[in-house]
PDB file of C-alpha atoms in Angstrom:
ATOM      1  CA  MET R 526      44.059 141.918  78.192  1.00  0.00           C
ATOM      2  CA  ALA R 527      42.661 138.555  79.322  1.00  0.00           C
ATOM      3  CA  LYS R 528      39.534 138.645  81.458  1.00  0.00           C
ATOM      4  CA  ASP R 529      39.600 137.315  84.996  1.00  0.00           C
ATOM      5  CA  PHE R 530      38.203 133.864  85.640  1.00  0.00           C
ATOM      6  CA  ARG R 531      34.858 133.288  87.329  1.00  0.00           C
ATOM      7  CA  PHE R 532      33.797 129.982  88.816  1.00  0.00           C
ATOM      8  CA  GLY R 533      30.367 128.485  89.430  1.00  0.00           C
ATOM      9  CA  VAL R 534      29.003 125.265  90.859  1.00  0.00           C
ATOM     10  CA  GLY R 535      25.659 123.601  90.147  1.00  0.00           C
ATOM     11  CA  LEU R 536      23.624 122.573  93.174  1.00  0.00           C
ATOM     12  CA  GLN R 537      21.843 119.282  92.689  1.00  0.00           C
ATOM     13  CA  ALA R 538      18.517 118.319  94.275  1.00  0.00           C
ATOM     14  CA  ALA R 539      18.302 119.531  97.868  1.00  0.00           C
ATOM     15  CA  ARG R 540      15.337 120.459 100.013  1.00  0.00           C
ATOM     16  CA  ARG R 541      16.364 121.176 103.619  1.00  0.00           C
ATOM     17  CA  ARG R 542      17.148 124.790 104.397  1.00  0.00           C
ATOM     18  CA  GLN R 543      20.017 124.108 106.789  1.00  0.00           C
ATOM     19  CA  SER R 544      21.938 121.779 104.500  1.00  0.00           C
ATOM     20  CA  VAL R 545      21.448 124.046 101.483  1.00  0.00           C
ATOM     21  CA  GLN R 546      22.561 127.160 103.334  1.00  0.00           C
ATOM     22  CA  ASP R 547      25.536 125.393 104.933  1.00  0.00           C
ATOM     23  CA  PHE R 548      26.667 124.186 101.499  1.00  0.00           C
ATOM     24  CA  ALA R 549      26.245 127.678 100.051  1.00  0.00           C
ATOM     25  CA  ARG R 550      28.388 129.241 102.765  1.00  0.00           C
ATOM     26  CA  HIS R 551      31.015 126.547 102.201  1.00  0.00           C
ATOM     27  CA  VAL R 552      30.963 127.217  98.448  1.00  0.00           C
ATOM     28  CA  GLU R 553      31.472 130.913  99.141  1.00  0.00           C
ATOM     29  CA  ASP R 554      34.409 130.149 101.468  1.00  0.00           C
ATOM     30  CA  MET R 555      36.010 127.886  98.810  1.00  0.00           C
ATOM     31  CA  GLY R 556      36.224 130.814  96.398  1.00  0.00           C
ATOM     32  CA  TYR R 557      33.346 130.165  94.034  1.00  0.00           C
ATOM     33  CA  ASP R 558      31.606 133.163  92.506  1.00  0.00           C
ATOM     34  CA  VAL R 559      28.203 131.719  91.601  1.00  0.00           C
ATOM     35  CA  LEU R 560      25.913 128.926  92.805  1.00  0.00           C
ATOM     36  CA  HIS R 561      23.470 127.636  90.165  1.00  0.00           C
ATOM     37  CA  MET R 562      20.291 125.622  90.088  1.00  0.00           C
ATOM     38  CA  ALA R 563      18.718 123.860  87.122  1.00  0.00           C
ATOM     39  CA  ASP R 564      15.033 123.867  86.181  1.00  0.00           C
ATOM     40  CA  HIS R 565      13.467 120.429  85.862  1.00  0.00           C
ATOM     41  CA  LEU R 566      10.154 119.012  87.001  1.00  0.00           C
ATOM     42  CA  TYR R 567       9.844 116.747  90.025  1.00  0.00           C
ATOM     43  CA  THR R 568      12.920 118.177  91.688  1.00  0.00           C
ATOM     44  CA  THR R 569      13.708 121.325  93.638  1.00  0.00           C
ATOM     45  CA  ALA R 570      12.148 124.589  92.441  1.00  0.00           C
ATOM     46  CA  PRO R 571      14.968 127.056  91.712  1.00  0.00           C
ATOM     47  CA  PHE R 572      13.602 130.369  92.987  1.00  0.00           C
ATOM     48  CA  PRO R 573      12.778 129.392  96.607  1.00  0.00           C
ATOM     49  CA  MET R 574      16.101 127.585  96.985  1.00  0.00           C
ATOM     50  CA  LEU R 575      18.146 130.393  95.437  1.00  0.00           C
ATOM     51  CA  THR R 576      16.428 132.852  97.757  1.00  0.00           C
ATOM     52  CA  ALA R 577      17.422 130.752 100.776  1.00  0.00           C
ATOM     53  CA  ILE R 578      20.996 130.680  99.464  1.00  0.00           C
ATOM     54  CA  ALA R 579      21.129 134.411  98.792  1.00  0.00           C
ATOM     55  CA  VAL R 580      20.002 135.399 102.295  1.00  0.00           C
ATOM     56  CA  ALA R 581      22.581 133.042 103.863  1.00  0.00           C
ATOM     57  CA  THR R 582      25.589 134.418 101.942  1.00  0.00           C
ATOM     58  CA  GLU R 583      27.238 137.792 101.443  1.00  0.00           C
ATOM     59  CA  ARG R 584      29.322 137.687  98.258  1.00  0.00           C
ATOM     60  CA  LEU R 585      28.136 134.592  96.398  1.00  0.00           C
ATOM     61  CA  ARG R 586      26.023 135.232  93.325  1.00  0.00           C
ATOM     62  CA  VAL R 587      23.091 132.945  92.516  1.00  0.00           C
ATOM     63  CA  GLY R 588      21.745 131.929  89.150  1.00  0.00           C
ATOM     64  CA  THR R 589      19.585 129.581  87.126  1.00  0.00           C
ATOM     65  CA  PHE R 590      21.420 127.209  84.798  1.00  0.00           C
ATOM     66  CA  VAL R 591      19.147 127.189  83.011  1.00  0.00           C
ATOM     67  CA  LEU R 592      15.441 127.968  83.130  1.00  0.00           C
ATOM     68  CA  ASN R 593      13.318 126.333  80.456  1.00  0.00           C
ATOM     69  CA  ALA R 594      11.909 129.468  78.825  1.00  0.00           C
ATOM     70  CA  GLY R 595       8.982 127.464  77.448  1.00  0.00           C
ATOM     71  CA  PHE R 596       7.593 127.046  80.973  1.00  0.00           C
ATOM     72  CA  TYR R 597       7.217 130.791  81.583  1.00  0.00           C
ATOM     73  CA  ARG R 598       5.372 133.920  80.517  1.00  0.00           C
ATOM     74  CA  PRO R 599       7.821 136.838  80.485  1.00  0.00           C
ATOM     75  CA  ALA R 600       5.952 139.228  82.785  1.00  0.00           C
ATOM     76  CA  LEU R 601       5.267 136.535  85.375  1.00  0.00           C
ATOM     77  CA  LEU R 602       8.858 135.354  85.274  1.00  0.00           C
ATOM     78  CA  ALA R 603      10.032 138.961  85.616  1.00  0.00           C
ATOM     79  CA  ARG R 604       8.144 139.203  88.910  1.00  0.00           C
ATOM     80  CA  ASP R 605      10.137 136.280  90.343  1.00  0.00           C
ATOM     81  CA  VAL R 606      13.402 137.537  88.863  1.00  0.00           C
ATOM     82  CA  THR R 607      13.107 141.084  90.203  1.00  0.00           C
ATOM     83  CA  SER R 608      12.078 139.802  93.634  1.00  0.00           C
ATOM     84  CA  LEU R 609      15.161 137.596  93.845  1.00  0.00           C
ATOM     85  CA  ARG R 610      17.314 140.388  92.415  1.00  0.00           C
ATOM     86  CA  ASP R 611      16.205 142.647  95.249  1.00  0.00           C
ATOM     87  CA  LEU R 612      16.420 140.029  98.016  1.00  0.00           C
ATOM     88  CA  SER R 613      19.954 139.115  96.897  1.00  0.00           C
ATOM     89  CA  ASP R 614      21.103 142.749  96.694  1.00  0.00           C
ATOM     90  CA  GLY R 615      21.633 142.415  92.947  1.00  0.00           C
ATOM     91  CA  ARG R 616      23.465 139.076  93.034  1.00  0.00           C
ATOM     92  CA  PHE R 617      21.120 137.182  90.700  1.00  0.00           C
ATOM     93  CA  GLU R 618      21.958 136.035  87.158  1.00  0.00           C
ATOM     94  CA  LEU R 619      19.213 134.726  84.881  1.00  0.00           C
ATOM     95  CA  GLY R 620      20.185 131.665  82.861  1.00  0.00           C
ATOM     96  CA  LEU R 621      17.796 130.747  80.049  1.00  0.00           C
ATOM     97  CA  GLY R 622      17.492 127.877  77.608  1.00  0.00           C
ATOM     98  CA  ALA R 623      15.001 126.859  74.942  1.00  0.00           C
ATOM     99  CA  GLY R 624      13.950 123.612  76.648  1.00  0.00           C
ATOM    100  CA  TYR R 625      14.620 120.207  75.129  1.00  0.00           C
ATOM    101  CA  VAL R 626      12.940 117.471  77.210  1.00  0.00           C
ATOM    102  CA  GLU R 627       9.645 116.606  75.521  1.00  0.00           C
ATOM    103  CA  GLU R 628       8.497 114.502  78.467  1.00  0.00           C
ATOM    104  CA  GLU R 629       8.684 117.515  80.792  1.00  0.00           C
ATOM    105  CA  PHE R 630       6.453 119.575  78.494  1.00  0.00           C
ATOM    106  CA  GLN R 631       3.979 116.689  78.536  1.00  0.00           C
ATOM    107  CA  GLN R 632       4.122 116.456  82.325  1.00  0.00           C
ATOM    108  CA  ALA R 633       3.516 120.191  82.572  1.00  0.00           C
ATOM    109  CA  GLU R 634       0.540 119.790  80.215  1.00  0.00           C
ATOM    110  CA  LEU R 635       2.136 122.091  77.674  1.00  0.00           C
ATOM    111  CA  PRO R 636       2.479 121.502  73.917  1.00  0.00           C
ATOM    112  CA  PHE R 637       5.988 120.624  72.797  1.00  0.00           C
ATOM    113  CA  PRO R 638       6.922 123.186  70.109  1.00  0.00           C
ATOM    114  CA  THR R 639       9.335 122.606  67.258  1.00  0.00           C
ATOM    115  CA  PRO R 640      12.990 123.573  67.837  1.00  0.00           C
ATOM    116  CA  GLY R 641      12.481 126.767  65.848  1.00  0.00           C
ATOM    117  CA  GLN R 642       9.395 127.686  67.868  1.00  0.00           C
ATOM    118  CA  ARG R 643      11.223 127.064  71.140  1.00  0.00           C
ATOM    119  CA  VAL R 644      14.063 129.374  70.118  1.00  0.00           C
ATOM    120  CA  SER R 645      11.545 132.005  68.967  1.00  0.00           C
ATOM    121  CA  TRP R 646       9.872 131.894  72.376  1.00  0.00           C
ATOM    122  CA  LEU R 647      13.265 132.157  74.069  1.00  0.00           C
ATOM    123  CA  ARG R 648      13.921 135.281  72.001  1.00  0.00           C
ATOM    124  CA  HIS R 649      10.568 136.708  73.106  1.00  0.00           C
ATOM    125  CA  VAL R 650      11.387 136.088  76.770  1.00  0.00           C
ATOM    126  CA  THR R 651      14.915 137.473  76.404  1.00  0.00           C
ATOM    127  CA  GLU R 652      13.760 140.631  74.655  1.00  0.00           C
ATOM    128  CA  HIS R 653      11.249 141.253  77.446  1.00  0.00           C
ATOM    129  CA  PHE R 654      14.064 141.150  79.995  1.00  0.00           C
ATOM    130  CA  ASN R 655      16.357 143.289  77.844  1.00  0.00           C
ATOM    131  CA  ALA R 656      13.619 145.940  77.796  1.00  0.00           C
ATOM    132  CA  HIS R 657      12.169 145.684  81.299  1.00  0.00           C
ATOM    133  CA  VAL R 658      14.852 144.188  83.576  1.00  0.00           C
ATOM    134  CA  PRO R 659      18.143 145.311  81.991  1.00  0.00           C
ATOM    135  CA  ASP R 660      20.122 145.208  85.248  1.00  0.00           C
ATOM    136  CA  VAL R 661      19.919 141.394  85.590  1.00  0.00           C
ATOM    137  CA  PRO R 662      22.651 139.641  83.570  1.00  0.00           C
ATOM    138  CA  ILE R 663      21.337 137.027  81.142  1.00  0.00           C
ATOM    139  CA  LEU R 664      23.076 133.761  80.315  1.00  0.00           C
ATOM    140  CA  ILE R 665      21.841 131.753  77.345  1.00  0.00           C
ATOM    141  CA  ALA R 666      23.192 128.229  76.971  1.00  0.00           C
ATOM    142  CA  GLY R 667      23.076 125.940  73.955  1.00  0.00           C
ATOM    143  CA  ASN R 668      24.832 124.847  70.803  1.00  0.00           C
ATOM    144  CA  GLY R 669      22.657 125.366  67.722  1.00  0.00           C
ATOM    145  CA  ASP R 670      23.059 128.206  65.247  1.00  0.00           C
ATOM    146  CA  LYS R 671      19.720 129.889  65.936  1.00  0.00           C
ATOM    147  CA  LEU R 672      20.141 129.772  69.686  1.00  0.00           C
ATOM    148  CA  LEU R 673      23.746 130.989  69.624  1.00  0.00           C
ATOM    149  CA  THR R 674      22.769 133.815  67.274  1.00  0.00           C
ATOM    150  CA  LEU R 675      20.166 134.922  69.799  1.00  0.00           C
ATOM    151  CA  ALA R 676      22.671 134.600  72.634  1.00  0.00           C
ATOM    152  CA  ALA R 677      25.302 136.581  70.761  1.00  0.00           C
ATOM    153  CA  GLN R 678      22.836 139.382  70.056  1.00  0.00           C
ATOM    154  CA  ARG R 679      20.918 139.534  73.329  1.00  0.00           C
ATOM    155  CA  ALA R 680      22.706 137.794  76.229  1.00  0.00           C
ATOM    156  CA  ASP R 681      25.542 138.878  78.496  1.00  0.00           C
ATOM    157  CA  ILE R 682      26.942 135.390  79.017  1.00  0.00           C
ATOM    158  CA  ILE R 683      27.124 132.554  76.473  1.00  0.00           C
ATOM    159  CA  GLY R 684      26.928 129.018  77.843  1.00  0.00           C
ATOM    160  CA  LEU R 685      28.945 126.729  75.548  1.00  0.00           C
ATOM    161  CA  THR R 686      28.432 122.989  75.807  1.00  0.00           C
ATOM    162  CA  GLY R 687      31.917 121.738  74.944  1.00  0.00           C
ATOM    163  CA  GLY R 688      30.316 118.382  74.255  1.00  0.00           C
ATOM    164  CA  ALA R 689      32.113 117.308  71.071  1.00  0.00           C
ATOM    165  CA  PRO R 690      35.598 115.797  70.855  1.00  0.00           C
ATOM    166  CA  VAL R 691      38.564 117.840  69.653  1.00  0.00           C
ATOM    167  CA  GLY R 692      40.537 116.031  66.959  1.00  0.00           C
ATOM    168  CA  PRO R 693      43.642 116.643  64.831  1.00  0.00           C
ATOM    169  CA  ASP R 694      41.573 118.304  62.122  1.00  0.00           C
ATOM    170  CA  SER R 695      38.564 119.589  64.020  1.00  0.00           C
ATOM    171  CA  ASP R 696      37.793 121.730  67.048  1.00  0.00           C
ATOM    172  CA  PRO R 697      34.018 122.058  67.479  1.00  0.00           C
ATOM    173  CA  LEU R 698      34.332 124.435  70.440  1.00  0.00           C
ATOM    174  CA  ALA R 699      36.535 126.791  68.425  1.00  0.00           C
ATOM    175  CA  ASP R 700      33.961 126.655  65.621  1.00  0.00           C
ATOM    176  CA  ARG R 701      31.147 127.608  68.020  1.00  0.00           C
ATOM    177  CA  VAL R 702      33.162 130.486  69.473  1.00  0.00           C
ATOM    178  CA  ALA R 703      33.923 131.743  65.964  1.00  0.00           C
ATOM    179  CA  PHE R 704      30.222 131.554  65.134  1.00  0.00           C
ATOM    180  CA  VAL R 705      29.338 133.590  68.244  1.00  0.00           C
ATOM    181  CA  ARG R 706      32.026 136.145  67.394  1.00  0.00           C
ATOM    182  CA  ALA R 707      30.583 136.645  63.918  1.00  0.00           C
ATOM    183  CA  ALA R 708      27.001 136.846  65.181  1.00  0.00           C
ATOM    184  CA  ALA R 709      27.868 139.261  67.990  1.00  0.00           C
ATOM    185  CA  GLY R 710      29.852 141.690  65.891  1.00  0.00           C
ATOM    186  CA  LYS R 711      31.099 144.677  67.879  1.00  0.00           C
ATOM    187  CA  ARG R 712      29.554 143.473  71.142  1.00  0.00           C
ATOM    188  CA  PHE R 713      31.645 140.268  71.233  1.00  0.00           C
ATOM    189  CA  GLY R 714      34.240 141.865  73.492  1.00  0.00           C
ATOM    190  CA  GLU R 715      31.548 142.554  76.088  1.00  0.00           C
ATOM    191  CA  LEU R 716      30.414 138.927  76.253  1.00  0.00           C
ATOM    192  CA  GLU R 717      31.486 136.396  78.866  1.00  0.00           C
ATOM    193  CA  LEU R 718      31.989 132.843  77.589  1.00  0.00           C
ATOM    194  CA  ASN R 719      31.042 130.008  79.908  1.00  0.00           C
ATOM    195  CA  LEU R 720      31.903 126.311  79.774  1.00  0.00           C
ATOM    196  CA  ALA R 721      30.102 123.737  81.915  1.00  0.00           C
ATOM    197  CA  VAL R 722      32.547 121.046  83.067  1.00  0.00           C
ATOM    198  CA  THR R 723      30.863 117.676  83.537  1.00  0.00           C
ATOM    199  CA  ALA R 724      33.816 115.445  84.492  1.00  0.00           C
ATOM    200  CA  MET R 725      37.093 115.756  86.374  1.00  0.00           C
ATOM    201  CA  PRO R 726      39.211 113.608  88.708  1.00  0.00           C
ATOM    202  CA  THR R 727      37.844 113.070  92.197  1.00  0.00           C
ATOM    203  CA  ASP R 728      41.023 111.414  93.522  1.00  0.00           C
ATOM    204  CA  ASP R 729      44.780 111.558  92.896  1.00  0.00           C
ATOM    205  CA  SER R 730      44.675 109.328  89.804  1.00  0.00           C
ATOM    206  CA  GLY R 731      44.215 112.174  87.355  1.00  0.00           C
ATOM    207  CA  ARG R 732      41.439 110.184  85.654  1.00  0.00           C
ATOM    208  CA  PRO R 733      38.075 111.948  85.445  1.00  0.00           C
ATOM    209  CA  ASP R 734      34.864 110.501  86.806  1.00  0.00           C
ATOM    210  CA  MET R 735      32.739 110.561  83.641  1.00  0.00           C
ATOM    211  CA  ALA R 736      29.463 109.328  85.099  1.00  0.00           C
ATOM    212  CA  ILE R 737      27.669 112.644  84.499  1.00  0.00           C
ATOM    213  CA  THR R 738      29.173 113.105  81.028  1.00  0.00           C
ATOM    214  CA  ARG R 739      28.059 109.643  79.916  1.00  0.00           C
ATOM    215  CA  GLN R 740      24.456 110.553  80.766  1.00  0.00           C
ATOM    216  CA  PHE R 741      24.536 113.470  78.328  1.00  0.00           C
ATOM    217  CA  LEU R 742      26.741 111.906  75.640  1.00  0.00           C
ATOM    218  CA  PRO R 743      25.917 108.182  75.666  1.00  0.00           C
ATOM    219  CA  GLY R 744      26.984 107.692  72.058  1.00  0.00           C
ATOM    220  CA  LEU R 745      30.644 108.642  72.571  1.00  0.00           C
ATOM    221  CA  SER R 746      33.454 106.261  73.524  1.00  0.00           C
ATOM    222  CA  ASP R 747      35.597 106.938  76.576  1.00  0.00           C
ATOM    223  CA  ASP R 748      38.411 108.117  74.298  1.00  0.00           C
ATOM    224  CA  GLU R 749      36.073 110.587  72.618  1.00  0.00           C
ATOM    225  CA  LEU R 750      34.746 111.790  75.964  1.00  0.00           C
ATOM    226  CA  LEU R 751      38.287 112.435  77.175  1.00  0.00           C
ATOM    227  CA  ARG R 752      38.824 114.704  74.154  1.00  0.00           C
ATOM    228  CA  THR R 753      35.820 116.925  74.883  1.00  0.00           C
ATOM    229  CA  PRO R 754      36.584 120.295  76.507  1.00  0.00           C
ATOM    230  CA  ALA R 755      33.946 119.626  79.179  1.00  0.00           C
ATOM    231  CA  VAL R 756      36.067 116.760  80.558  1.00  0.00           C
ATOM    232  CA  LEU R 757      39.158 117.706  82.587  1.00  0.00           C
ATOM    233  CA  SER R 758      42.017 115.305  83.331  1.00  0.00           C
ATOM    234  CA  GLY R 759      45.303 115.384  85.242  1.00  0.00           C
ATOM    235  CA  SER R 760      46.613 116.957  88.421  1.00  0.00           C
ATOM    236  CA  THR R 761      45.375 120.201  89.949  1.00  0.00           C
ATOM    237  CA  LYS R 762      48.156 122.127  88.222  1.00  0.00           C
ATOM    238  CA  GLU R 763      47.540 120.391  84.895  1.00  0.00           C
ATOM    239  CA  ILE R 764      43.828 121.214  85.036  1.00  0.00           C
ATOM    240  CA  ALA R 765      44.642 124.831  85.891  1.00  0.00           C
ATOM    241  CA  ASP R 766      46.961 124.955  82.886  1.00  0.00           C
ATOM    242  CA  THR R 767      44.212 123.466  80.701  1.00  0.00           C
ATOM    243  CA  LEU R 768      41.816 126.215  81.773  1.00  0.00           C
ATOM    244  CA  ARG R 769      44.429 128.880  81.113  1.00  0.00           C
ATOM    245  CA  GLY R 770      44.675 127.357  77.639  1.00  0.00           C
ATOM    246  CA  TYR R 771      40.894 127.574  77.232  1.00  0.00           C
ATOM    247  CA  ARG R 772      41.066 131.259  78.086  1.00  0.00           C
ATOM    248  CA  GLU R 773      43.850 131.872  75.580  1.00  0.00           C
ATOM    249  CA  THR R 774      42.444 129.693  72.789  1.00  0.00           C
ATOM    250  CA  TYR R 775      38.695 130.158  73.115  1.00  0.00           C
ATOM    251  CA  GLY R 776      38.244 133.191  75.346  1.00  0.00           C
ATOM    252  CA  VAL R 777      36.393 131.073  77.925  1.00  0.00           C
ATOM    253  CA  THR R 778      36.741 132.612  81.386  1.00  0.00           C
ATOM    254  CA  TYR R 779      33.651 131.420  83.258  1.00  0.00           C
ATOM    255  CA  ILE R 780      33.877 127.783  84.353  1.00  0.00           C
ATOM    256  CA  THR R 781      31.098 125.876  86.083  1.00  0.00           C
ATOM    257  CA  VAL R 782      31.358 122.463  87.705  1.00  0.00           C
ATOM    258  CA  GLN R 783      28.863 120.090  89.287  1.00  0.00           C
ATOM    259  CA  GLN R 784      28.278 119.650  93.010  1.00  0.00           C
ATOM    260  CA  PRO R 785      30.166 116.301  93.269  1.00  0.00           C
ATOM    261  CA  HIS R 786      33.290 118.067  91.961  1.00  0.00           C
ATOM    262  CA  ALA R 787      33.054 121.199  94.113  1.00  0.00           C
ATOM    263  CA  GLU R 788      35.609 120.232  96.746  1.00  0.00           C
ATOM    264  CA  VAL R 789      38.225 118.986  94.275  1.00  0.00           C
ATOM    265  CA  PHE R 790      37.795 121.899  91.892  1.00  0.00           C
ATOM    266  CA  ALA R 791      38.302 124.374  94.742  1.00  0.00           C
ATOM    267  CA  LYS R 792      41.990 123.422  94.600  1.00  0.00           C
ATOM    268  CA  VAL R 793      42.048 124.441  90.926  1.00  0.00           C
ATOM    269  CA  ILE R 794      40.450 127.763  91.814  1.00  0.00           C
ATOM    270  CA  ALA R 795      43.222 128.382  94.357  1.00  0.00           C
ATOM    271  CA  GLU R 796      45.822 127.562  91.661  1.00  0.00           C
ATOM    272  CA  LEU R 797      44.284 130.060  89.252  1.00  0.00           C
ATOM    273  CA  ARG R 798      44.002 132.970  91.681  1.00  0.00           C
TER     274      ARG R 798
END
């Protein structure tokens, strides 16, 4: 039996309590399940803002998407996580990543480890939470083999990037899902697969606004970008059908969009429920 869809939206930089809480209540009313915040320097700190959101809403879950594990010691992070878990009445989800922006490590006056070292530290952090805070769901997002192996073995939710074009003879997202399935073994059926959508139409043209996607994938042509699963095109009904196809083909049931797309994507949510 197919799993039900869940829908999240990523909150971009915001600092004023009233505007953040008003947006959160609106997101909840539009049918979203989760409101996320990222973890980058020189922008909004996730835990204070997510706390403000949690106390202003009733059903909406809150989560990090994703924390840079390299910035944190597990026990100290667990103190923040359990505090927000309690203040939100259990509505917090912990999203973790290995960290990838060397400049941010330099700004934080931290050494920039090798990719393997960053994944090893992410495993250390994740295992601490598995042992000491097992009631907080963990999302791990990424694309590499080592990271996805860790996610398959230790996380509850797998964040898939969907950032490579699908072609006649290749489907990178299907390959990544197959890799996770093999690494997870018997626990694969318990996992929730997430896809972060970075582009979709913002008007009636059916053409996606790819400004965000181009920032992350500057080396791809527009045609290639349009063939990535993270880019949605067409009418509301066509996008809903595409996501039903993702669920059938890949097992992806948790879709997140970015704040500029929240209003438009709410129509897709209504189509799918």
